[in-house]
Amino acid sequence: MEKKIAILRGINVGGKKKILMADLKSMFEGLGYSEVLTYIQSGNVIFTSENHITETEMAEAIEIAIKNKFGFDVPVIVLAAKEIQNTFKNNPFYGATDTDISKLHVTFLADEPEIELLNKIQALDFSPDKFDIIGRTVFIYCEGKYHQSKLTNNFFESKLKTSATTRNLKTVKKLCELSQ
């Protein structure tokens, strides 16, 4: 059995796409997952899977289940617990002596970006905000508030042609702790 983390995009934000965490947990259990644990209302689910399917296939099954149960579309990204733990450890902006953890965010991508798209986006400069893309992960440093930055889910989705969802580094750290 392997620990997984599902990260849902855009639920319980501004009163839209409301899902109670107890209902989400129940839905995951109904899909055959065990040791289901939710963390905060923004759609973070830690679970154990015995399924021998890929994370992409899991995400698609969860998206279908959410549509069937709650009646709306929610993009889902599923990661192995080890992957999110490596994401936290390998953050290029974390650990600098002058870095405030509240300024750090991680955008998770559904797919690894194509090289051409990656080259185009890496040529862009949004100083003082910065980003670095490694695999399916975008590491973000925002000098101000994240919601004021141009480095949003919509920005990365349009430039990289894949689904994305973002969490602050404090949430990523907690998901690492809960998934051990």
XYZ file of N, CA and C in Angstrom:
540
model
N 0.835 -1.177 0.000
C 0.000 0.000 0.000
C 0.878 1.239 0.000
N 0.442 2.190 -0.777
C 1.244 3.395 -0.940
C 0.424 4.628 -0.589
N 1.050 5.549 0.147
C 0.394 6.808 0.493
C 0.381 7.721 -0.728
N -0.767 8.361 -0.922
C -0.958 9.312 -2.006
C -1.550 10.586 -1.444
N -1.428 11.657 -2.186
C -2.046 12.924 -1.816
C -2.776 13.457 -3.037
N -4.069 13.727 -2.862
C -4.865 14.351 -3.917
C -5.013 15.821 -3.557
N -4.726 16.664 -4.531
C -4.836 18.099 -4.343
C -5.899 18.599 -5.315
N -6.988 19.113 -4.746
C -8.113 19.575 -5.543
C -7.990 21.076 -5.772
N -8.430 21.515 -6.937
C -8.335 22.929 -7.263
C -9.691 23.608 -7.160
N -9.703 24.704 -6.424
C -10.837 25.619 -6.459
C -12.089 25.218 -5.706
N -11.970 24.375 -4.681
C -13.169 24.072 -3.895
C -13.199 24.979 -2.663
N -14.409 25.262 -2.204
C -14.628 26.043 -0.989
C -13.943 27.404 -1.018
N -13.885 28.010 -2.202
C -13.293 29.337 -2.356
C -14.418 30.323 -2.661
N -14.579 31.306 -1.810
C -15.605 32.323 -2.040
C -17.017 31.764 -2.108
N -17.273 30.699 -1.377
C -18.604 30.124 -1.341
C -18.983 29.307 -2.566
N -18.015 29.059 -3.441
C -18.289 28.292 -4.656
C -17.713 26.883 -4.537
N -18.349 25.952 -5.259
C -17.909 24.558 -5.270
C -17.678 24.042 -3.852
N -18.703 24.173 -3.032
C -18.602 23.770 -1.631
C -18.652 22.249 -1.493
N -17.675 21.735 -0.780
C -17.619 20.312 -0.442
C -17.210 20.207 1.023
N -18.046 19.564 1.813
C -17.667 19.310 3.198
C -16.577 18.240 3.220
N -15.604 18.413 4.081
C -14.490 17.460 4.123
C -14.964 16.073 4.533
N -15.979 15.980 5.381
C -16.515 14.666 5.762
C -17.104 13.963 4.544
N -17.776 14.723 3.674
C -18.347 14.143 2.455
C -17.247 13.729 1.473
N -16.196 14.539 1.400
C -15.072 14.210 0.515
C -14.374 12.943 1.012
N -14.172 12.857 2.313
C -13.551 11.666 2.903
C -14.392 10.429 2.599
N -15.677 10.537 2.772
C -16.593 9.424 2.501
C -16.532 9.001 1.033
N -16.457 9.980 0.144
C -16.366 9.674 -1.283
C -15.087 8.886 -1.588
N -13.960 9.313 -1.011
C -12.692 8.611 -1.218
C -12.771 7.177 -0.704
N -13.377 7.002 0.460
C -13.537 5.663 1.004
C -14.413 4.812 0.093
N -15.439 5.431 -0.493
C -16.309 4.741 -1.441
C -15.578 4.314 -2.702
N -14.491 5.009 -3.031
C -13.661 4.642 -4.188
C -12.677 3.522 -3.854
N -12.689 3.087 -2.603
C -11.824 1.976 -2.202
C -10.516 2.400 -1.562
N -10.350 3.683 -1.272
C -9.132 4.147 -0.627
C -9.279 4.013 0.884
N -8.155 3.827 1.571
C -8.184 3.667 3.021
C -7.310 4.723 3.685
N -7.366 4.760 5.010
C -6.605 5.738 5.796
C -6.773 7.149 5.231
N -8.017 7.505 4.899
C -8.313 8.797 4.268
C -8.303 9.895 5.328
N -7.553 10.944 5.052
C -7.418 12.083 5.951
C -7.484 13.349 5.110
N -8.317 14.303 5.518
C -8.357 15.585 4.810
C -7.610 16.617 5.644
N -7.060 17.610 4.958
C -6.360 18.683 5.651
C -6.861 20.014 5.111
N -7.361 20.828 5.954
C -8.018 22.113 5.715
C -9.059 22.019 4.592
N -9.839 23.049 4.462
C -11.011 23.038 3.587
C -10.689 23.226 2.101
N -9.434 23.425 1.750
C -9.101 23.735 0.354
C -8.905 22.513 -0.533
N -9.127 21.319 0.019
C -9.083 20.127 -0.820
C -7.746 19.423 -0.874
N -7.270 19.004 0.259
C -6.047 18.205 0.361
C -6.446 16.886 1.008
N -6.226 15.781 0.306
C -6.644 14.484 0.820
C -5.459 13.526 0.793
N -5.142 12.990 1.949
C -4.085 11.985 2.069
C -4.791 10.646 2.200
N -4.318 9.659 1.460
C -4.978 8.357 1.485
C -4.001 7.263 1.108
N -4.395 6.046 1.393
C -3.605 4.889 1.023
C -4.325 4.174 -0.106
N -3.539 3.743 -1.083
C -4.120 3.089 -2.247
C -3.469 1.737 -2.482
N -4.316 0.754 -2.728
C -3.839 -0.552 -3.154
C -4.031 -0.714 -4.659
N -4.637 0.290 -5.283
C -4.887 0.235 -6.732
C -3.570 0.226 -7.490
N -3.538 -0.517 -8.532
C -2.341 -0.566 -9.368
C -2.572 0.249 -10.629
N -2.983 1.505 -10.407
C -3.180 2.435 -11.523
C -2.289 3.639 -11.295
N -2.083 4.416 -12.330
C -1.209 5.587 -12.222
C -1.893 6.710 -11.451
N -1.102 7.671 -11.012
C -1.662 8.838 -10.337
C -2.604 9.600 -11.269
N -2.279 9.636 -12.559
C -3.143 10.312 -13.527
C -4.500 9.617 -13.612
N -4.489 8.289 -13.635
C -5.749 7.539 -13.677
C -6.544 7.736 -12.387
N -5.849 7.799 -11.250
C -6.531 8.077 -9.985
C -7.189 9.447 -10.021
N -6.444 10.447 -10.493
C -6.980 11.809 -10.565
C -8.237 11.847 -11.426
N -8.201 11.167 -12.561
C -9.370 11.137 -13.449
C -10.562 10.469 -12.766
N -10.339 9.378 -12.050
C -11.424 8.686 -11.343
C -12.008 9.571 -10.240
N -11.145 10.297 -9.542
C -11.606 11.188 -8.480
C -12.403 12.349 -9.071
N -11.936 12.904 -10.186
C -12.670 13.987 -10.859
C -14.068 13.533 -11.266
N -14.172 12.329 -11.805
C -15.480 11.778 -12.215
C -16.376 11.581 -11.001
N -15.810 11.055 -9.918
C -16.589 10.830 -8.698
C -17.096 12.154 -8.121
N -16.270 13.193 -8.144
C -16.689 14.509 -7.646
C -17.820 15.054 -8.509
N -17.679 14.937 -9.821
C -18.727 15.403 -10.738
C -20.039 14.669 -10.457
N -19.968 13.353 -10.284
C -21.165 12.550 -10.032
C -21.794 12.856 -8.676
N -20.979 13.042 -7.648
C -21.494 13.232 -6.289
C -21.895 14.673 -5.999
N -21.090 15.641 -6.476
C -21.314 17.032 -6.099
C -21.841 17.906 -7.240
N -21.742 17.406 -8.477
C -22.340 18.106 -9.604
C -21.511 19.189 -10.253
N -20.219 19.237 -9.996
C -19.379 20.220 -10.674
C -17.997 19.635 -10.942
N -17.293 20.271 -11.884
C -15.956 19.823 -12.268
C -14.912 20.414 -11.327
N -14.004 19.563 -10.897
C -12.895 19.983 -10.045
C -11.633 19.304 -10.555
N -10.648 20.095 -11.015
C -9.372 19.481 -11.393
C -8.677 18.882 -10.170
N -8.096 17.700 -10.354
C -7.428 16.980 -9.269
C -6.045 16.548 -9.743
N -5.073 16.710 -8.883
C -3.721 16.216 -9.135
C -3.393 15.254 -8.003
N -2.947 14.059 -8.355
C -2.576 13.055 -7.348
C -1.062 12.869 -7.397
N -0.462 12.879 -6.216
C 0.986 12.706 -6.078
C 1.269 11.585 -5.091
N 2.356 10.890 -5.322
C 2.838 9.949 -4.306
C 3.360 10.779 -3.142
N 3.181 10.281 -1.926
C 3.644 11.013 -0.744
C 5.130 11.340 -0.856
N 5.905 10.414 -1.390
C 7.342 10.642 -1.558
C 7.610 11.840 -2.471
N 6.764 12.008 -3.481
C 6.949 13.117 -4.420
C 6.743 14.465 -3.729
N 5.722 14.562 -2.897
C 5.483 15.840 -2.208
C 6.561 16.095 -1.159
N 7.077 15.033 -0.532
C 8.171 15.195 0.424
C 9.434 15.679 -0.284
N 9.719 15.143 -1.472
C 10.860 15.618 -2.261
C 10.658 17.050 -2.716
N 9.429 17.400 -3.029
C 9.115 18.769 -3.437
C 9.479 19.737 -2.322
N 9.101 19.387 -1.109
C 9.417 20.268 0.018
C 10.932 20.376 0.212
N 11.626 19.244 0.198
C 13.078 19.230 0.426
C 13.851 19.960 -0.665
N 13.361 19.899 -1.905
C 14.114 20.428 -3.041
C 13.696 21.830 -3.462
N 12.934 22.520 -2.641
C 12.495 23.868 -2.989
C 13.709 24.798 -3.064
N 13.985 25.368 -4.239
C 15.190 26.188 -4.392
C 15.131 27.517 -3.630
N 13.940 27.935 -3.203
C 13.817 29.199 -2.486
C 13.765 29.009 -0.971
N 13.607 27.765 -0.518
C 13.504 27.493 0.912
C 14.896 27.275 1.484
N 15.126 27.817 2.651
C 16.406 27.597 3.309
C 17.349 28.769 3.183
N 17.061 29.694 2.273
C 17.886 30.898 2.211
C 17.682 31.664 3.517
N 18.736 32.224 4.056
C 18.663 32.848 5.378
C 17.671 34.008 5.424
N 17.425 34.663 4.310
C 16.524 35.818 4.313
C 15.128 35.492 3.762
N 14.818 34.224 3.571
C 13.545 33.849 2.981
C 12.485 33.635 4.049
N 11.386 34.355 3.889
C 10.219 34.216 4.761
C 9.333 33.131 4.162
N 9.047 32.059 4.916
C 8.281 30.918 4.406
C 6.896 31.345 3.914
N 6.350 32.426 4.452
C 5.026 32.878 4.020
C 5.038 33.419 2.594
N 6.204 33.644 2.036
C 6.329 34.145 0.666
C 6.519 33.016 -0.358
N 6.560 31.777 0.134
C 6.834 30.634 -0.742
C 5.567 29.835 -1.027
N 5.430 29.447 -2.292
C 4.275 28.688 -2.764
C 4.755 27.627 -3.743
N 3.938 26.599 -3.907
C 4.265 25.541 -4.852
C 3.042 25.310 -5.732
N 3.265 25.356 -7.039
C 2.204 25.028 -7.988
C 2.495 23.633 -8.523
N 1.513 22.756 -8.366
C 1.631 21.386 -8.850
C 0.974 21.310 -10.217
N 1.675 20.711 -11.177
C 1.183 20.578 -12.544
C 0.713 19.154 -12.793
N -0.344 19.021 -13.570
C -0.850 17.687 -13.897
C 0.133 16.924 -14.774
N 0.825 17.638 -15.646
C 1.772 17.012 -16.573
C 3.065 17.800 -16.609
N 4.140 17.134 -16.953
C 5.409 17.826 -17.139
C 5.319 18.662 -18.413
N 5.718 19.928 -18.357
C 5.577 20.803 -19.526
C 6.487 20.401 -20.684
N 6.011 20.693 -21.881
C 6.835 20.473 -23.077
C 8.004 21.453 -23.058
N 9.127 21.026 -23.588
C 10.362 21.823 -23.570
C 10.163 23.206 -24.192
N 9.471 23.265 -25.318
C 9.280 24.556 -25.997
C 8.521 25.534 -25.098
N 7.471 25.043 -24.445
C 6.678 25.893 -23.558
C 7.493 26.296 -22.333
N 8.267 25.374 -21.834
C 9.130 25.638 -20.687
C 10.151 26.724 -21.013
N 10.762 26.634 -22.181
C 11.748 27.640 -22.590
C 11.114 29.023 -22.713
N 9.904 29.090 -23.252
C 9.217 30.381 -23.402
C 8.898 31.011 -22.055
N 8.369 30.210 -21.148
C 7.961 30.771 -19.854
C 9.155 31.158 -18.999
N 10.253 30.415 -19.108
C 11.427 30.728 -18.296
C 12.116 32.007 -18.741
N 11.782 32.483 -19.918
C 12.352 33.740 -20.400
C 11.618 34.954 -19.825
N 10.476 34.740 -19.178
C 9.679 35.833 -18.631
C 10.206 36.250 -17.260
N 10.070 37.551 -16.971
C 10.553 38.093 -15.702
C 9.419 38.837 -15.013
N 9.116 38.445 -13.787
C 8.062 39.078 -13.005
C 8.618 39.641 -11.697
N 9.850 40.100 -11.738
C 10.522 40.628 -10.547
C 9.627 41.643 -9.847
N 9.606 41.604 -8.532
C 10.484 40.861 -7.631
C 10.040 39.403 -7.402
N 8.857 39.020 -7.943
C 8.433 37.627 -7.819
C 9.305 36.746 -8.706
N 9.525 35.506 -8.250
C 10.377 34.577 -9.001
C 9.724 33.207 -9.033
N 10.079 32.427 -10.039
C 9.622 31.046 -10.090
C 10.698 30.181 -10.726
N 10.641 28.901 -10.385
C 11.553 27.910 -10.943
C 10.734 26.644 -11.171
N 10.846 26.073 -12.358
C 10.067 24.887 -12.702
C 10.999 23.682 -12.750
N 10.657 22.676 -11.963
C 11.414 21.428 -11.948
C 10.405 20.293 -12.108
N 10.456 19.611 -13.224
C 9.519 18.525 -13.490
C 8.094 19.033 -13.557
N 7.232 18.488 -12.686
C 5.821 18.886 -12.639
C 5.543 19.891 -11.521
N 6.592 20.549 -11.059
C 6.457 21.446 -9.918
C 6.989 22.828 -10.248
N 6.200 23.847 -9.865
C 6.629 25.235 -10.002
C 6.842 25.775 -8.592
N 8.050 26.189 -8.300
C 8.381 26.785 -7.017
C 8.266 28.297 -7.185
N 7.544 28.941 -6.281
C 7.256 30.364 -6.425
C 7.699 31.114 -5.175
N 8.334 32.270 -5.425
C 8.639 33.225 -4.372
C 7.891 34.509 -4.719
N 6.996 34.938 -3.823
C 6.238 36.173 -4.030
C 6.676 37.203 -3.002
N 7.190 38.296 -3.485
C 7.614 39.368 -2.587
C 6.420 39.929 -1.814
N 5.300 40.083 -2.475
C 4.086 40.572 -1.820
C 3.140 39.423 -1.537
N 1.860 39.694 -1.639
C 0.830 38.674 -1.423
C 0.668 37.832 -2.676
N 0.443 36.521 -2.486
C 0.284 35.615 -3.628
C -0.881 36.044 -4.521
N -1.997 36.443 -3.925
C -3.164 36.805 -4.727
C -2.937 38.069 -5.559
N -1.865 38.795 -5.297
C -1.528 39.983 -6.084
C -0.500 39.679 -7.172
N 0.055 38.491 -7.153
C 1.082 38.102 -8.115
C 0.459 37.707 -9.452
N 1.251 37.821 -10.493
C 0.826 37.342 -11.811
C 1.087 35.846 -11.965
N 1.781 35.249 -11.001
C 2.164 33.843 -11.067
C 1.048 32.957 -10.498
N -0.079 32.977 -11.166
C -1.276 32.274 -10.710
C -1.442 30.930 -11.412
N -2.409 30.146 -10.938
C -2.753 28.890 -11.607
C -3.107 29.154 -13.067
N -3.941 30.168 -13.307
C -4.368 30.470 -14.680
C -3.179 30.822 -15.568
N -2.222 31.571 -15.029
C -1.028 31.933 -15.796
C -0.264 30.673 -16.215
N 0.024 29.803 -15.253
C 0.800 28.603 -15.576
C 0.018 27.645 -16.473
N -1.283 27.536 -16.268
C -2.095 26.667 -17.130
C -2.081 27.161 -18.571
N -2.218 28.463 -18.761
C -2.258 28.982 -20.134
C -0.888 28.889 -20.810
N 0.157 29.100 -20.076
C 1.513 29.074 -20.659
C 2.045 27.655 -20.844
N 1.671 26.743 -19.936
C 2.235 25.388 -19.975
C 1.253 24.333 -20.496
N 0.013 24.739 -20.756
C -1.008 23.854 -21.354
C -1.257 22.602 -20.524
N -1.402 22.794 -19.208
C -1.727 21.703 -18.296
C -2.452 22.259 -17.082
N -3.168 21.420 -16.368
C -3.854 21.849 -15.145
C -2.831 22.128 -14.050
N -3.214 23.044 -13.150
C -2.318 23.422 -12.063
C -3.126 23.773 -10.824
N -2.528 23.564 -9.677
C -3.108 24.030 -8.419
C -1.973 24.382 -7.466
N -2.197 25.406 -6.666
C -1.130 25.962 -5.845
C -1.442 25.834 -4.362
N -0.389 25.593 -3.584
C -0.475 25.572 -2.131
C 0.683 26.395 -1.577
N 0.463 27.026 -0.422
C 1.580 27.721 0.214
C 2.509 26.672 0.823
N 3.731 27.075 1.103
C 4.724 26.108 1.572
C 4.368 25.560 2.954
N 3.676 26.345 3.761
C 3.241 25.851 5.071
C 2.307 24.645 4.898
N 1.398 24.715 3.936
C 0.492 23.595 3.663
C 1.266 22.400 3.129
N 2.211 22.633 2.227
C 3.023 21.540 1.682
C 3.793 20.854 2.798
N 4.338 21.636 3.706
C 5.077 21.074 4.843
C 4.158 20.191 5.689
N 2.940 20.663 5.959
C 1.996 19.892 6.763
C 1.585 18.610 6.041
N 1.380 18.671 4.714
C 1.051 17.463 3.952
C 2.179 16.444 4.026
N 3.406 16.927 4.031
C 4.561 16.025 4.195
C 4.504 15.318 5.549
N 4.246 16.084 6.596
C 4.170 15.511 7.944
C 3.041 14.489 8.051
N 1.873 14.821 7.509
C 0.708 13.946 7.628
C 0.808 12.689 6.776
N 1.639 12.729 5.752
C 1.715 11.588 4.837
C 2.861 10.635 5.150
N 3.555 10.851 6.238
C 4.663 9.951 6.598
C 4.166 8.701 7.287
